[in-house]
Short mmCIF file of C-alpha atoms in Angstrom, two decimals:
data_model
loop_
_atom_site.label_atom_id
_atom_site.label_comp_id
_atom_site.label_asym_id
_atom_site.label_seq_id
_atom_site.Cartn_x
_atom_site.Cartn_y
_atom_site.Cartn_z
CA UNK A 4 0.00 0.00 0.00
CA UNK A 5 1.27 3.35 -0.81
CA UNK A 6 2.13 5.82 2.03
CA UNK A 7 2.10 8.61 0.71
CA UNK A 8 -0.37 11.38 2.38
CA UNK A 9 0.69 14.34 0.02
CA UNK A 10 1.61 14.91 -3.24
CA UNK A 11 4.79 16.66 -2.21
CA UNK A 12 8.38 14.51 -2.45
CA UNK A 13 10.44 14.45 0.78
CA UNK A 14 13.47 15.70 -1.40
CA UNK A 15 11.77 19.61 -1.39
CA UNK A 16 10.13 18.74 2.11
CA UNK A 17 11.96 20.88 5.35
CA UNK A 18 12.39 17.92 8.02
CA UNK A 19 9.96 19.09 10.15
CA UNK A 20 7.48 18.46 7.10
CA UNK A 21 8.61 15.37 6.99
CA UNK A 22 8.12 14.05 10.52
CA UNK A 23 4.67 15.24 10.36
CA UNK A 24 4.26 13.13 6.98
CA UNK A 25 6.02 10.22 9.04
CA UNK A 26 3.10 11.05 11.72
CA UNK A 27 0.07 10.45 9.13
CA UNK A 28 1.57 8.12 7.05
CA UNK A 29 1.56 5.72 10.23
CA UNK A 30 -2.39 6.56 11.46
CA UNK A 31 -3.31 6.60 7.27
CA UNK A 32 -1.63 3.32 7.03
CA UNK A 33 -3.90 2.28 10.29
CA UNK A 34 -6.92 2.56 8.31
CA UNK A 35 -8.26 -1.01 8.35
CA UNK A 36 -5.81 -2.76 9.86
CA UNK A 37 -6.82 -3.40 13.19
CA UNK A 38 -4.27 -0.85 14.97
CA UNK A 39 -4.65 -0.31 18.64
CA UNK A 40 -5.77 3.35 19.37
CA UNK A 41 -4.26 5.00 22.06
CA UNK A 42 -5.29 8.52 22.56
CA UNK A 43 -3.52 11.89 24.37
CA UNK A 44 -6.11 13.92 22.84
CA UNK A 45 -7.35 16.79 24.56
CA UNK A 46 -11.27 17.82 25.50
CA UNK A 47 -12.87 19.99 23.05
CA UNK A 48 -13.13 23.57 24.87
CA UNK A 49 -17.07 22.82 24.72
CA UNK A 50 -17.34 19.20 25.51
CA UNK A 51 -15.50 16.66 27.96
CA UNK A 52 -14.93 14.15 25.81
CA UNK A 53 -11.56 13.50 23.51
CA UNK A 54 -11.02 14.84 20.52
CA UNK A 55 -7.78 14.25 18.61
CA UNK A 56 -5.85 17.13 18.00
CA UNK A 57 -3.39 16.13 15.26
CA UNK A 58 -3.58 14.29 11.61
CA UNK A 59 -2.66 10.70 13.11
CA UNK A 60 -4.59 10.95 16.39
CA UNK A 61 -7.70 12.19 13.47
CA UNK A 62 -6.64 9.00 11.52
CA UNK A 63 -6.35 6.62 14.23
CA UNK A 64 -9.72 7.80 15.60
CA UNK A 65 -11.23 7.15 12.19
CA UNK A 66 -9.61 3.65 11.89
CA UNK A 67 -11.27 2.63 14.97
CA UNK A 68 -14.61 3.56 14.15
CA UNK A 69 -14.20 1.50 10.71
CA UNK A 70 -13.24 -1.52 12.40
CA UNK A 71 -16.36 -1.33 14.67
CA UNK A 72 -18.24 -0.94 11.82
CA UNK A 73 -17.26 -4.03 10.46
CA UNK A 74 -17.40 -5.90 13.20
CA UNK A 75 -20.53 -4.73 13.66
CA UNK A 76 -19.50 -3.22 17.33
CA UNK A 77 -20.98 -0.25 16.32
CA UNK A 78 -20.91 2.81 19.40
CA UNK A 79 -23.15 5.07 17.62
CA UNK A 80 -20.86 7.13 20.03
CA UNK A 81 -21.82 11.18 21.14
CA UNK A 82 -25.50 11.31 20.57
CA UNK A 83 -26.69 11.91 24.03
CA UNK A 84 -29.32 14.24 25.33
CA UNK A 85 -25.46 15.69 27.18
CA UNK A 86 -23.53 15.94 23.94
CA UNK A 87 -26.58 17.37 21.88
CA UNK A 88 -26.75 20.08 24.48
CA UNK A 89 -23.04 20.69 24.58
CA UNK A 90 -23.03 21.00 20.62
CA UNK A 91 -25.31 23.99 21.10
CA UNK A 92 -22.44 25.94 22.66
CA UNK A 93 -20.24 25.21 19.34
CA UNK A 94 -18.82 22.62 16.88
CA UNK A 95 -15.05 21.06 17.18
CA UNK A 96 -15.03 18.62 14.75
CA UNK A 97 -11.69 16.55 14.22
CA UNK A 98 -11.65 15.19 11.16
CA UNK A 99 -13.21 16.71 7.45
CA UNK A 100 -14.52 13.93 5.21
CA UNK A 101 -15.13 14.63 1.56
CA UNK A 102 -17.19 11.86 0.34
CA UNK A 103 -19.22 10.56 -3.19
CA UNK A 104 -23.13 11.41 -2.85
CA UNK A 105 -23.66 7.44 -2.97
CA UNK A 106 -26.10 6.35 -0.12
CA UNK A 107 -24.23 3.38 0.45
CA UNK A 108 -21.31 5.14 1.96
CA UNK A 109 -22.51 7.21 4.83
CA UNK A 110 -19.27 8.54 6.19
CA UNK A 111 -20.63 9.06 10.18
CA UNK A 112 -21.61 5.38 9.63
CA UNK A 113 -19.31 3.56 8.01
CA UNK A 114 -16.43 5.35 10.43
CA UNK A 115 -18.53 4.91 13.48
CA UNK A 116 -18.47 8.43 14.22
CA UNK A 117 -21.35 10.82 16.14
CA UNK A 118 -22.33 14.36 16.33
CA UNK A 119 -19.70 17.26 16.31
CA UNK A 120 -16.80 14.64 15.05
CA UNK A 121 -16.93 14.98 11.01
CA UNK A 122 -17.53 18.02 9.14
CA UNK A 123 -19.23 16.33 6.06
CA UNK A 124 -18.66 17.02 2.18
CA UNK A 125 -19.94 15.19 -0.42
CA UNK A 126 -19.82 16.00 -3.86
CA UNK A 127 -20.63 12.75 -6.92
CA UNK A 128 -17.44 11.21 -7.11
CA UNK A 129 -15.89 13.94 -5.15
CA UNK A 130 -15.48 16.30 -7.50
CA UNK A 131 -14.29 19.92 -6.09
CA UNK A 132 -15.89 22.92 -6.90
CA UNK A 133 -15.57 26.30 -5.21
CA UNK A 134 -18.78 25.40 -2.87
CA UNK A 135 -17.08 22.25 -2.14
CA UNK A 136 -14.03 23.91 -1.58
CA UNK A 137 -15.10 26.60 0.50
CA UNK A 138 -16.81 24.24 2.99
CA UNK A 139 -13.61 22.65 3.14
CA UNK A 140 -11.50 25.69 3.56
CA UNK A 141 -14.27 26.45 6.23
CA UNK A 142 -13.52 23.53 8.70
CA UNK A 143 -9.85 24.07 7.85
CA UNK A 144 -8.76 27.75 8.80
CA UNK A 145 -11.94 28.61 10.84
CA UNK A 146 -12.85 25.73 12.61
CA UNK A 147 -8.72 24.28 12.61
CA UNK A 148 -9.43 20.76 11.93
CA UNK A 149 -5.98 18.90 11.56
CA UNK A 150 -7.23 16.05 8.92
CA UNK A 151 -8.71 16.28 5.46
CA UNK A 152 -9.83 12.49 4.59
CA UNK A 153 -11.20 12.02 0.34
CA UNK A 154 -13.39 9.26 0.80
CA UNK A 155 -13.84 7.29 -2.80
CA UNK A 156 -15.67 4.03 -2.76
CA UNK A 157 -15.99 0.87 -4.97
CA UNK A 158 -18.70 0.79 -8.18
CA UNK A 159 -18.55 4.09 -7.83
CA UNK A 160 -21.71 5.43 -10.23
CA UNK A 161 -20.38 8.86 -10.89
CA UNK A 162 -16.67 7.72 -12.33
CA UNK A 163 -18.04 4.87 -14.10
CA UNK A 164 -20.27 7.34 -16.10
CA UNK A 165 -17.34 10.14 -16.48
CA UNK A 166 -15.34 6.63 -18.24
CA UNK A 167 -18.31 5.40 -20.44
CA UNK A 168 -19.47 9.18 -21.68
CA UNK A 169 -15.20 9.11 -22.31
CA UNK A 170 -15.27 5.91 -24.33
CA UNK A 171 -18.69 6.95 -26.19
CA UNK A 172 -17.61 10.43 -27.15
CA UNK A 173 -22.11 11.52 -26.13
CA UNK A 174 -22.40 13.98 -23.86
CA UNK A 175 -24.25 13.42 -20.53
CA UNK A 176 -27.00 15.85 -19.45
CA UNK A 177 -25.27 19.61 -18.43
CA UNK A 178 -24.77 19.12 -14.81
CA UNK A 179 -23.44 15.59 -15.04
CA UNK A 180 -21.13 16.50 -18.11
CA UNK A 181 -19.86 18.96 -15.25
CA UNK A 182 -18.85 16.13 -12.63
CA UNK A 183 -17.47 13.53 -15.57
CA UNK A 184 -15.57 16.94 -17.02
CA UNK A 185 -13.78 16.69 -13.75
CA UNK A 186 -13.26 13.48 -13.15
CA UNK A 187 -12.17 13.02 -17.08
CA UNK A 188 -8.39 13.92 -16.32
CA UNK A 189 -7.78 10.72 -13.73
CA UNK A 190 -9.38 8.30 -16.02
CA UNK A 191 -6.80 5.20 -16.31
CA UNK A 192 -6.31 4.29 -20.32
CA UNK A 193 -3.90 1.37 -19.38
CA UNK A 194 -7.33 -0.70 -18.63
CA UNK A 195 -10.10 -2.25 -20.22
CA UNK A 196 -13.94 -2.41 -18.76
CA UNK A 197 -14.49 -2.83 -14.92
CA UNK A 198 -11.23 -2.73 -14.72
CA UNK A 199 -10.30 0.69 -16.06
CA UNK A 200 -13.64 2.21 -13.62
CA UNK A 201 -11.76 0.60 -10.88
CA UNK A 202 -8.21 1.86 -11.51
CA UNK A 203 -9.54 5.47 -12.17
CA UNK A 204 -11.42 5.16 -8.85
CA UNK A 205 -8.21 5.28 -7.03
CA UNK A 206 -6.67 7.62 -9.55
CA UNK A 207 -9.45 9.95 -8.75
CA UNK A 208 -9.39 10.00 -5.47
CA UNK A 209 -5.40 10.31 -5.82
CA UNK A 210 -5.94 13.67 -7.72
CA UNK A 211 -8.52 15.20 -5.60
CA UNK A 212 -6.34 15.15 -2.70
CA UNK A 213 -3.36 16.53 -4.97
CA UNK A 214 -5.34 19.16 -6.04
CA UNK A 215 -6.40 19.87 -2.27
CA UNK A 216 -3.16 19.70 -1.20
CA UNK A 217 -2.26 22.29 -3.50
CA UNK A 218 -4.51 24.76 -2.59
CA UNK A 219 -2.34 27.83 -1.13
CA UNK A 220 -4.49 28.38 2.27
CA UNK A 221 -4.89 24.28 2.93
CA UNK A 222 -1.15 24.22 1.73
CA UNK A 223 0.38 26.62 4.49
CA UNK A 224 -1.56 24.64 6.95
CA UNK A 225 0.17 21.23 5.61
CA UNK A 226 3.64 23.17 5.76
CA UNK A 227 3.27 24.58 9.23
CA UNK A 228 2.12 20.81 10.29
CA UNK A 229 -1.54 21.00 11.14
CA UNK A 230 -2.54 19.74 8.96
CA UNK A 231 -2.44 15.81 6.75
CA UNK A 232 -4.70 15.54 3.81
CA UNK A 233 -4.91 11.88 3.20
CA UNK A 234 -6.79 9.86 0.69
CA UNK A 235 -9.17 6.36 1.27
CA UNK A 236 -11.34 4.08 -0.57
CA UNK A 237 -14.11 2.65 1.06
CA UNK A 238 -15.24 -1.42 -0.40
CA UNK A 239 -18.81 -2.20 -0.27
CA UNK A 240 -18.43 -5.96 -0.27
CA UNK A 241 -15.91 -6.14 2.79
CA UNK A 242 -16.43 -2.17 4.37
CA UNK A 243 -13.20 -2.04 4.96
CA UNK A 244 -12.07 2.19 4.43
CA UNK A 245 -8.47 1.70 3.64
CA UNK A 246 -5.49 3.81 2.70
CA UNK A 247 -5.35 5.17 -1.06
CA UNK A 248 -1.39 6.97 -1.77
#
C-alpha cells in the first residue's frame, strides 16, 4: 500500500514536514488494519470528551470507528441528550470527510463516528468545486481541523459514467457533463472495462487530494504541520475504508 499522504516529495520537504508526513503516514496506514488506538487527545473547549488534535490521532480515531463498523460493534458514540446540548455551545469537529453522494457510503456510519466529530462534504465522485471547496477551507482555517480524509468508494456510479461518456464520445445531461468533465483527467487508459472504472477510482481519489493539497491556504496549513490531507477508498463488499497513496 502506498504511504504517501501528500503529493509533495520528501526531497523539497523541510524535516519538520517530513516528521509530520512520518506522523500520518503511520495513522493513514492504520486505516483497516486493526491498529490499537491509544489517545492523548485533549477535550474539546465545549465538551468533555476527547477529541484528537493532530492528523494521526484524526486517523487513528477514524480507523477505529471502521473496524467497529465491520465488526458490527458499532458505538453510535456522542448522541446523548449531554452531547446534543453541549453542541449547542459550538462545533469542534476533528476530522473533514469529503465523500461521493452514494447512499451506500454514509461517512458518520461507516467510520462509526457521532455528532460534532466529522464536518461532512460530499460532492458525486468527489469532484471539487468552489462550494465544495469553500466548505472545506471552512472547517480548515476557521474551525482548525488537523485532517482532510477524500473518501472514494468501490462501483462508484459517478466515475463509471465520467469513463463510459469518455469511451462513447455523447455527452451526458449539463450538470453531469460537469462532474465527468472533472473526473475526465484521472481516467486510467492502461485498462479495459471494470477494470479501467476501478483503476480510475483510485486515480481519482489520488488527484482530488493533490489538487487539495495544492490549494495555497490548505497548503500553508500542511507546511506549518496541522494539517495531513490523506486519501481512502471505502469497499462495499468487505467495508473495509483503507489507505489510497
Amino acid at each position: 500500500m502506498n504511504s504517501h499522504s501528500t503529493p509533495h516529495t520528501s526531497a523539497a520537504v523541510p524535516p519538520a514536514r517530513r516528521a509530520l508526513l512520518r506522523t500520518a503516514v503511520t495513522g493513514a496506514a492504520a486505516l483497516g488494519v486493526g491498529l490499537a488506538v491509544t489517545s492523548s487527545a485533549s477535550a474539546a473547549p465545549s465538551m468533555s470528551r476527547p477529541r484528537p488534535t493532530t492528523p494521526a490521532e484524526a486517523l487513528r480515531e477514524l480507523a477505529a470507528g471502521n473496524r467497529r463498523w465491520r465488526a458490527h460493534h458499532q458505538r453510535h458514540p456522542h448522541e446523548s441528550p449531554a452531547v446534543r446540548q453541549a453542541l449547542t455551545a459550538g462545533q469542534h469537529p476533528f476530522a473533514i470527510v469529503l465523500g461521493c453522494v452514494d447512499s451506500r457510503v454514509p461517512p458518520e456510519l461507516v467510520l462509526d463516528q457521532g455528532l460534532g466529530d466529522l464536518l461532512t462534504v460530499r460532492s458525486a465522485g468527489e469532484v471539487l468545486d468552489e462550494a465544495v471547496l469553500g466548505s472545506i477551507a471552512y472547517g480548515v482555517l476557521e474551525l482548525a481541523v488537523p485532517l482532510i480524509l477524500v473518501l472514494g468508494h468501490q462501483s462508484c456510479g459517478a466515475v463509471r459514467a465520467a469513463v463510459e461518456a469518455d469511451e462513447s464520445g455523447r455527452p451526458l445531461p449539463a450538470h453531469i457533463q460537469y462532474l465527468a468533465d472533472r473526473i475526465r483527467p484521472a481516467i486510467d487508459h492502461s485498462q479495459e472495462g471494470d477494470a479501467r472504472v476501478d483503476t480510475t477510482i483510485d486515480a481519482n481519489i489520488r488527484l482530488v487530494r493533490s489538487q487539495l493539497a495544492a490549494e495555497p491556504d490548505l497548503a500553508a496549513q500542511v507546511n506549518a504541520g496541522r494539517l495531513a490531507v490523506v486519501g481512502a477508498r471505502y469497499e462495499l463488499d468487505s467495508q473495509l475504508v483503507h489507505h489510497i497513496g
